Amino acid sequence: MTDTPLSSTGSDPKILHRLRAWWSGETATPVKRVQFDQQLTPWLFVLPQLAVVVIFFYWPSVQAVTSSFYIEDPFGFGATFVGMENYADALNSSEYLSTAAFTAFFCVLVTALALGFGLLLAVKADKVIRGAETYKTLLISVYAIAPPVAGLIGMMFFDMHMGPFTKLAALFGYELKVGINYWDTATALIVIAVWKQIPYNFIFFLSGLQSVPVSVREAALIDAKSGWRRFRDVTLPLLAPTAFFLLIINITYTMFDTFPIIDVIVKDKPANNPMTLVYKVYLDGFKGNDIGGSSAQSVILMIVVAVLTVLQFRFLERRVHYG
Amino acid sequence: MFKTTAATLAFALTTTTAMAATDITWWHGMGGRNGEVINEIAQQFNAAQDQCALTPISKGTYEEALSSGIAAFRSGEQPNILQVFDAGAATIIAAKGATIPAEDLIKGAGESFNREDFIAGVRNFYADSDGKFIGMPFNSSAPILYLNTEAFEKAGVEAPKTWEDFEAIAPKLKEAGYIPLTASQLTWMMVENFKSRNNQQFATNNNGYDAIQGTELVVNDDNQVMMFEKLKEWADEGYFGFYGAGWSDNLKPFEEGKAATWIGSSGSFGGLQKSAEFPFGAVFMPYWDSIEGAGTQSFIGGAALFAMAGKPEAENACTAQFFTFLTSPETQVYWHKNTGYVPVTEAAYELAKSQGYYDEKPVAEIGIQQLMLPGGEWTKGYRMGFYPQIRSVMEREFNRIFSGEVSVKDAFNTIEEEGNALLARFAKTAK
């Protein structure tokens, strides 16, 4: 059970390490090179992957960038070139800006909470001896739930007519109105999104913890009596590559993969409920049939994500120590 | 190779399909029982003749059906028939080369077509400003007021005809232990049909029918604002239960017998017969006695069928044949009885009546009667582009009204402002 995640953590941070080396211009530690006799053979091997990337990523991206400069009738009869107008419209709309603000808030909070709880549970589960496997399996199993199903289960808990959480809140004299009250819906969204992501972080943190060498742990045990100090000074730095990897994955998750959860909660009618930028792209593009406006929004999103990723590698990843 | 095998296999299995039959497809956005009835109607059509074979395909919700249809059209893979819902009507009607007007299609195929055959309330919504049918009205509905019979007996009150009546009985219904009023989809009920039922202007350019350029919403007028100020006041006093923008969240209290009334679609009748375990009735959606000239008909909701352009002549002929089949009194009555949607032709209504259907189920007649009420200048509905987004703006502001974040007047000012910006954007696409 624990073997698989262990080996995968082992490799992922290494990839990041190489990327970092490439980014900062350092010569990476030479890896064993496989030489091909012909120039063509290696290309043949990467061709399927390249085709997938080109067809499913570059091509739609180019299309999105192109159509973001046009206002277009949905059926494609006429497109009027409007330059940056779609961008200006989006960035001047208070609705768009508040959605962007919520997305940022949602992103920070969900990532922090999901990483925090994942780490806490991993540290605790790491210490459990009796019934450890059962614990771990129970904690991990949530990850197997598909996001829309997670959204549905979560929504049942928060349902305004029969949800147990709504009833619980009522016990304390609070009328929880998910779907009507902006912050009530935001709370439900955050709880469900965090709940869904904890197991993923848990798996990686746990295997990260288990790869901390016993000798290091024992040495630390002699140096420091306080468990918290040992955790802060020894375990945490050794977990940093895993944490950095998870940080990127979690941000991507909150920005993109929470889509089905939002869709289930707002039931296709967002009204004044919070949503993320991705959901707004979908609404304006697919529900509203405003292709130009929706494309401009998705290009903005592409730029934001690109900048975020570069910043992470440039500033944060430098502090990560790879063992 | 595989394709050929599969085709042969499919052919062998569909023994009812004659060899020379022309295949046509119909994409729709209906699920549940309604989706089943669509399949049954397609089977009936296929059994009734042997030149055409119709395959209906569900594409999810109304919105999904429309966006799939659009995407398919852009890549030349469009179905022969696409179901488009009321709010999407302007989008498809404005795209002139995307569809063949239903009237032209039917007449071109040499079949008879008469606008006067259709009941008054359905004639305009999917037609151009000259009254020519672009879409074929299919599943048409009207918002009506459903009543929990027991609640009214307990409170000792009569069903309301006007909102003034409702104000008078609401305290008694509340006292009897019920939420006096709930309503699904306030955009449709309390704006679009409020305008129609009270004969109020909804947009410039003849509610948008005359031109796309320059059309603007008219929603922050005194009467519209008054309707929502009343609703807010009723909500605060416990006379009106508001449960957000979702359809079923607002229906639930009525189904559970907690609400005395619910404004829903006449098309909800079929479902309610199964879900509500108490006797219920229905009356017309109330209007304001205080508004002069109010009490006019409502216009249709639901959806229409559009014949997509760019298809071979033989397939178009089949589509025309199917449209004729669909509007035949027998098919209409079958659809009406099984779903609760109203029949779209006078003949179908007469047939259902002569069969004694309304003696047995009086609730089923309310929707069609409301659509046949006298019309007025502003009872034809509306024609506005990007309307699904305008609805989203309304839904957002309505939530804010009921949570007390904004005043009704401010909310409608925002709706008008953002709505007009969307209409102006749409006007740019339609050059």
mmCIF file of N, CA and C in Angstrom, chain A residues 26-109:
data_model
loop_
_atom_site.group_PDB
_atom_site.id
_atom_site.type_symbol
_atom_site.label_atom_id
_atom_site.label_comp_id
_atom_site.label_asym_id
_atom_site.label_seq_id
_atom_site.Cartn_x
_atom_site.Cartn_y
_atom_site.Cartn_z
ATOM 1 N N GLU A 26 22.088 26.075 -14.302
ATOM 2 C CA GLU A 26 23.122 25.190 -13.771
ATOM 3 C C GLU A 26 23.223 23.947 -14.641
ATOM 4 N N THR A 27 24.365 23.356 -14.627
ATOM 5 C CA THR A 27 24.475 22.097 -15.338
ATOM 6 C C THR A 27 23.954 21.014 -14.397
ATOM 7 N N ALA A 28 22.959 20.318 -14.880
ATOM 8 C CA ALA A 28 22.372 19.282 -14.030
ATOM 9 C C ALA A 28 23.357 18.133 -13.877
ATOM 10 N N THR A 29 23.236 17.448 -12.798
ATOM 11 C CA THR A 29 24.031 16.262 -12.591
ATOM 12 C C THR A 29 23.774 15.352 -13.782
ATOM 13 N N PRO A 30 24.824 14.913 -14.444
ATOM 14 C CA PRO A 30 24.581 14.112 -15.648
ATOM 15 C C PRO A 30 23.788 12.855 -15.312
ATOM 16 N N VAL A 31 22.734 12.693 -16.084
ATOM 17 C CA VAL A 31 21.942 11.491 -15.904
ATOM 18 C C VAL A 31 22.447 10.500 -16.951
ATOM 19 N N LYS A 32 22.137 9.246 -16.727
ATOM 20 C CA LYS A 32 22.600 8.257 -17.683
ATOM 21 C C LYS A 32 21.943 8.512 -19.038
ATOM 22 N N ARG A 33 22.723 8.745 -20.054
ATOM 23 C CA ARG A 33 22.155 9.078 -21.351
ATOM 24 C C ARG A 33 21.989 7.847 -22.208
ATOM 25 N N VAL A 34 20.859 7.781 -22.871
ATOM 26 C CA VAL A 34 20.647 6.703 -23.809
ATOM 27 C C VAL A 34 20.839 7.277 -25.192
ATOM 28 N N GLN A 35 21.703 6.700 -25.977
ATOM 29 C CA GLN A 35 21.959 7.236 -27.313
ATOM 30 C C GLN A 35 21.216 6.421 -28.357
ATOM 31 N N PHE A 36 20.650 7.151 -29.297
ATOM 32 C CA PHE A 36 19.995 6.456 -30.391
ATOM 33 C C PHE A 36 20.886 6.536 -31.621
ATOM 34 N N ASP A 37 20.874 5.477 -32.397
ATOM 35 C CA ASP A 37 21.720 5.468 -33.580
ATOM 36 C C ASP A 37 21.208 6.440 -34.631
ATOM 37 N N GLN A 38 19.891 6.439 -34.775
ATOM 38 C CA GLN A 38 19.349 7.323 -35.799
ATOM 39 C C GLN A 38 18.721 8.549 -35.144
ATOM 40 N N GLN A 39 18.682 9.610 -35.918
ATOM 41 C CA GLN A 39 18.080 10.848 -35.408
ATOM 42 C C GLN A 39 16.558 10.739 -35.291
ATOM 43 N N LEU A 40 16.001 9.880 -36.138
ATOM 44 C CA LEU A 40 14.550 9.824 -36.254
ATOM 45 C C LEU A 40 13.886 9.064 -35.111
ATOM 46 N N THR A 41 14.523 7.993 -34.680
ATOM 47 C CA THR A 41 13.897 7.112 -33.695
ATOM 48 C C THR A 41 13.390 7.841 -32.447
ATOM 49 N N PRO A 42 14.211 8.692 -31.820
ATOM 50 C CA PRO A 42 13.686 9.354 -30.618
ATOM 51 C C PRO A 42 12.438 10.184 -30.905
ATOM 52 N N TRP A 43 12.401 10.808 -32.060
ATOM 53 C CA TRP A 43 11.221 11.615 -32.399
ATOM 54 C C TRP A 43 9.982 10.750 -32.541
ATOM 55 N N LEU A 44 10.201 9.551 -33.084
ATOM 56 C CA LEU A 44 9.073 8.634 -33.218
ATOM 57 C C LEU A 44 8.481 8.304 -31.857
ATOM 58 N N PHE A 45 9.371 8.167 -30.880
ATOM 59 C CA PHE A 45 8.894 7.817 -29.537
ATOM 60 C C PHE A 45 8.106 8.956 -28.891
ATOM 61 N N VAL A 46 8.554 10.180 -29.132
ATOM 62 C CA VAL A 46 7.839 11.289 -28.487
ATOM 63 C C VAL A 46 6.656 11.782 -29.309
ATOM 64 N N LEU A 47 6.551 11.284 -30.533
ATOM 65 C CA LEU A 47 5.504 11.778 -31.415
ATOM 66 C C LEU A 47 4.081 11.677 -30.826
ATOM 67 N N PRO A 48 3.704 10.516 -30.286
ATOM 68 C CA PRO A 48 2.328 10.435 -29.762
ATOM 69 C C PRO A 48 2.061 11.501 -28.690
ATOM 70 N N GLN A 49 3.034 11.648 -27.798
ATOM 71 C CA GLN A 49 2.887 12.621 -26.729
ATOM 72 C C GLN A 49 2.803 14.042 -27.297
ATOM 73 N N LEU A 50 3.680 14.314 -28.264
ATOM 74 C CA LEU A 50 3.674 15.637 -28.903
ATOM 75 C C LEU A 50 2.336 15.911 -29.574
ATOM 76 N N ALA A 51 1.822 14.878 -30.248
ATOM 77 C CA ALA A 51 0.548 15.032 -30.949
ATOM 78 C C ALA A 51 -0.542 15.401 -29.944
ATOM 79 N N VAL A 52 -0.553 14.716 -28.818
ATOM 80 C CA VAL A 52 -1.558 14.994 -27.790
ATOM 81 C C VAL A 52 -1.448 16.442 -27.317
ATOM 82 N N VAL A 53 -0.228 16.868 -27.040
ATOM 83 C CA VAL A 53 -0.019 18.227 -26.545
ATOM 84 C C VAL A 53 -0.444 19.259 -27.589
ATOM 85 N N VAL A 54 -0.058 19.003 -28.842
ATOM 86 C CA VAL A 54 -0.388 19.977 -29.889
ATOM 87 C C VAL A 54 -1.894 20.047 -30.125
ATOM 88 N N ILE A 55 -2.515 18.861 -30.243
ATOM 89 C CA ILE A 55 -3.942 18.855 -30.576
ATOM 90 C C ILE A 55 -4.798 19.349 -29.410
ATOM 91 N N PHE A 56 -4.459 18.899 -28.204
ATOM 92 C CA PHE A 56 -5.334 19.223 -27.089
ATOM 93 C C PHE A 56 -4.900 20.440 -26.286
ATOM 94 N N PHE A 57 -3.682 20.926 -26.520
ATOM 95 C CA PHE A 57 -3.282 22.115 -25.779
ATOM 96 C C PHE A 57 -2.947 23.304 -26.675
ATOM 97 N N TYR A 58 -1.955 23.136 -27.568
ATOM 98 C CA TYR A 58 -1.534 24.312 -28.337
ATOM 99 C C TYR A 58 -2.613 24.812 -29.293
ATOM 100 N N TRP A 59 -3.212 23.864 -29.988
ATOM 101 C CA TRP A 59 -4.201 24.266 -30.977
ATOM 102 C C TRP A 59 -5.356 25.034 -30.333
ATOM 103 N N PRO A 60 -6.026 24.469 -29.278
ATOM 104 C CA PRO A 60 -7.103 25.239 -28.641
ATOM 105 C C PRO A 60 -6.608 26.568 -28.060
ATOM 106 N N SER A 61 -5.365 26.583 -27.559
ATOM 107 C CA SER A 61 -4.854 27.827 -26.988
ATOM 108 C C SER A 61 -4.759 28.899 -28.058
ATOM 109 N N VAL A 62 -4.239 28.507 -29.204
ATOM 110 C CA VAL A 62 -4.118 29.475 -30.305
ATOM 111 C C VAL A 62 -5.508 29.969 -30.706
ATOM 112 N N GLN A 63 -6.452 29.040 -30.772
ATOM 113 C CA GLN A 63 -7.829 29.419 -31.121
ATOM 114 C C GLN A 63 -8.403 30.391 -30.099
ATOM 115 N N ALA A 64 -8.143 30.109 -28.819
ATOM 116 C CA ALA A 64 -8.673 30.973 -27.761
ATOM 117 C C ALA A 64 -8.084 32.367 -27.888
ATOM 118 N N VAL A 65 -6.770 32.432 -28.140
ATOM 119 C CA VAL A 65 -6.131 33.735 -28.274
ATOM 120 C C VAL A 65 -6.723 34.484 -29.474
ATOM 121 N N THR A 66 -6.887 33.771 -30.585
ATOM 122 C CA THR A 66 -7.449 34.424 -31.767
ATOM 123 C C THR A 66 -8.851 34.952 -31.486
ATOM 124 N N SER A 67 -9.721 34.082 -30.968
ATOM 125 C CA SER A 67 -11.113 34.530 -30.838
ATOM 126 C C SER A 67 -11.287 35.564 -29.730
ATOM 127 N N SER A 68 -10.270 35.708 -28.869
ATOM 128 C CA SER A 68 -10.403 36.714 -27.814
ATOM 129 C C SER A 68 -10.341 38.131 -28.380
ATOM 130 N N PHE A 69 -9.899 38.265 -29.631
ATOM 131 C CA PHE A 69 -9.844 39.607 -30.234
ATOM 132 C C PHE A 69 -11.089 39.919 -31.076
ATOM 133 N N TYR A 70 -12.046 38.991 -31.072
ATOM 134 C CA TYR A 70 -13.241 39.185 -31.892
ATOM 135 C C TYR A 70 -14.503 39.152 -31.042
ATOM 136 N N ILE A 71 -15.515 39.841 -31.509
ATOM 137 C CA ILE A 71 -16.848 39.595 -30.977
ATOM 138 C C ILE A 71 -17.554 38.811 -32.066
ATOM 139 N N GLU A 72 -18.074 37.667 -31.674
ATOM 140 C CA GLU A 72 -18.495 36.723 -32.692
ATOM 141 C C GLU A 72 -19.914 36.272 -32.450
ATOM 142 N N ASP A 73 -20.648 36.069 -33.530
ATOM 143 C CA ASP A 73 -21.975 35.497 -33.347
ATOM 144 C C ASP A 73 -21.775 33.999 -33.107
ATOM 145 N N PRO A 74 -22.562 33.413 -32.197
ATOM 146 C CA PRO A 74 -22.280 32.039 -31.766
ATOM 147 C C PRO A 74 -22.189 31.037 -32.911
ATOM 148 N N PHE A 75 -23.012 31.231 -33.940
ATOM 149 C CA PHE A 75 -23.028 30.241 -35.001
ATOM 150 C C PHE A 75 -21.893 30.420 -35.999
ATOM 151 N N GLY A 76 -21.100 31.461 -35.808
ATOM 152 C CA GLY A 76 -19.925 31.627 -36.647
ATOM 153 C C GLY A 76 -20.195 32.308 -37.976
ATOM 154 N N PHE A 77 -21.263 33.105 -38.062
ATOM 155 C CA PHE A 77 -21.537 33.785 -39.334
ATOM 156 C C PHE A 77 -20.704 35.039 -39.502
ATOM 157 N N GLY A 78 -20.436 35.702 -38.425
ATOM 158 C CA GLY A 78 -19.666 36.924 -38.566
ATOM 159 C C GLY A 78 -18.866 37.186 -37.324
ATOM 160 N N ALA A 79 -17.607 37.551 -37.523
ATOM 161 C CA ALA A 79 -16.789 37.925 -36.389
ATOM 162 C C ALA A 79 -16.275 39.337 -36.654
ATOM 163 N N THR A 80 -16.428 40.194 -35.667
ATOM 164 C CA THR A 80 -15.949 41.562 -35.814
ATOM 165 C C THR A 80 -14.690 41.696 -34.984
ATOM 166 N N PHE A 81 -13.620 42.198 -35.618
ATOM 167 C CA PHE A 81 -12.384 42.386 -34.873
ATOM 168 C C PHE A 81 -12.554 43.569 -33.935
ATOM 169 N N VAL A 82 -12.275 43.349 -32.638
ATOM 170 C CA VAL A 82 -12.486 44.431 -31.682
ATOM 171 C C VAL A 82 -11.218 44.732 -30.885
ATOM 172 N N GLY A 83 -10.110 44.156 -31.291
ATOM 173 C CA GLY A 83 -8.859 44.432 -30.579
ATOM 174 C C GLY A 83 -8.932 43.953 -29.135
ATOM 175 N N MET A 84 -8.606 44.857 -28.233
ATOM 176 C CA MET A 84 -8.527 44.480 -26.822
ATOM 177 C C MET A 84 -9.856 44.669 -26.093
ATOM 178 N N GLU A 85 -10.918 44.941 -26.829
ATOM 179 C CA GLU A 85 -12.178 45.293 -26.180
ATOM 180 C C GLU A 85 -12.704 44.215 -25.229
ATOM 181 N N ASN A 86 -12.554 42.926 -25.652
ATOM 182 C CA ASN A 86 -13.033 41.853 -24.782
ATOM 183 C C ASN A 86 -12.278 41.836 -23.463
ATOM 184 N N TYR A 87 -10.974 42.122 -23.552
ATOM 185 C CA TYR A 87 -10.159 42.162 -22.329
ATOM 186 C C TYR A 87 -10.586 43.331 -21.466
ATOM 187 N N ALA A 88 -10.764 44.488 -22.116
ATOM 188 C CA ALA A 88 -11.176 45.679 -21.375
ATOM 189 C C ALA A 88 -12.533 45.434 -20.704
ATOM 190 N N ASP A 89 -13.463 44.820 -21.451
ATOM 191 C CA ASP A 89 -14.787 44.544 -20.895
ATOM 192 C C ASP A 89 -14.681 43.671 -19.652
ATOM 193 N N ALA A 90 -13.861 42.627 -19.754
ATOM 194 C CA ALA A 90 -13.728 41.705 -18.623
ATOM 195 C C ALA A 90 -13.112 42.429 -17.435
ATOM 196 N N LEU A 91 -12.016 43.136 -17.693
ATOM 197 C CA LEU A 91 -11.293 43.739 -16.564
ATOM 198 C C LEU A 91 -12.014 44.946 -15.983
ATOM 199 N N ASN A 92 -12.956 45.513 -16.734
ATOM 200 C CA ASN A 92 -13.712 46.632 -16.185
ATOM 201 C C ASN A 92 -14.998 46.198 -15.500
ATOM 202 N N SER A 93 -15.327 44.904 -15.637
ATOM 203 C CA SER A 93 -16.585 44.457 -15.050
ATOM 204 C C SER A 93 -16.373 44.146 -13.573
ATOM 205 N N SER A 94 -17.199 44.745 -12.742
ATOM 206 C CA SER A 94 -17.046 44.535 -11.299
ATOM 207 C C SER A 94 -17.314 43.070 -10.958
ATOM 208 N N GLU A 95 -18.199 42.466 -11.753
ATOM 209 C CA GLU A 95 -18.534 41.058 -11.570
ATOM 210 C C GLU A 95 -17.282 40.189 -11.780
ATOM 211 N N TYR A 96 -16.537 40.507 -12.846
ATOM 212 C CA TYR A 96 -15.335 39.732 -13.143
ATOM 213 C C TYR A 96 -14.296 39.925 -12.048
ATOM 214 N N LEU A 97 -14.136 41.165 -11.614
ATOM 215 C CA LEU A 97 -13.120 41.434 -10.597
ATOM 216 C C LEU A 97 -13.460 40.763 -9.272
ATOM 217 N N SER A 98 -14.740 40.755 -8.920
ATOM 218 C CA SER A 98 -15.079 40.104 -7.642
ATOM 219 C C SER A 98 -14.907 38.596 -7.758
ATOM 220 N N THR A 99 -15.173 38.044 -8.947
ATOM 221 C CA THR A 99 -14.920 36.612 -9.151
ATOM 222 C C THR A 99 -13.415 36.330 -9.028
ATOM 223 N N ALA A 100 -12.607 37.230 -9.588
ATOM 224 C CA ALA A 100 -11.150 37.059 -9.500
ATOM 225 C C ALA A 100 -10.700 37.124 -8.046
ATOM 226 N N ALA A 101 -11.253 38.072 -7.300
ATOM 227 C CA ALA A 101 -10.884 38.205 -5.890
ATOM 228 C C ALA A 101 -11.271 36.948 -5.127
ATOM 229 N N PHE A 102 -12.469 36.443 -5.418
ATOM 230 C CA PHE A 102 -12.875 35.223 -4.722
ATOM 231 C C PHE A 102 -11.961 34.055 -5.087
ATOM 232 N N THR A 103 -11.594 33.966 -6.369
ATOM 233 C CA THR A 103 -10.733 32.872 -6.802
ATOM 234 C C THR A 103 -9.406 32.907 -6.038
ATOM 235 N N ALA A 104 -8.851 34.097 -5.884
ATOM 236 C CA ALA A 104 -7.582 34.213 -5.164
ATOM 237 C C ALA A 104 -7.743 33.790 -3.707
ATOM 238 N N PHE A 105 -8.798 34.293 -3.090
ATOM 239 C CA PHE A 105 -9.080 33.954 -1.704
ATOM 240 C C PHE A 105 -9.290 32.448 -1.533
ATOM 241 N N PHE A 106 -10.088 31.894 -2.414
ATOM 242 C CA PHE A 106 -10.419 30.475 -2.408
ATOM 243 C C PHE A 106 -9.147 29.640 -2.582
ATOM 244 N N CYS A 107 -8.314 30.087 -3.506
ATOM 245 C CA CYS A 107 -7.087 29.383 -3.840
ATOM 246 C C CYS A 107 -6.151 29.322 -2.625
ATOM 247 N N VAL A 108 -5.954 30.464 -1.990
ATOM 248 C CA VAL A 108 -5.052 30.526 -0.839
ATOM 249 C C VAL A 108 -5.596 29.682 0.309
ATOM 250 N N LEU A 109 -6.885 29.876 0.592
ATOM 251 C CA LEU A 109 -7.460 29.202 1.750
ATOM 252 C C LEU A 109 -7.526 27.689 1.572
#
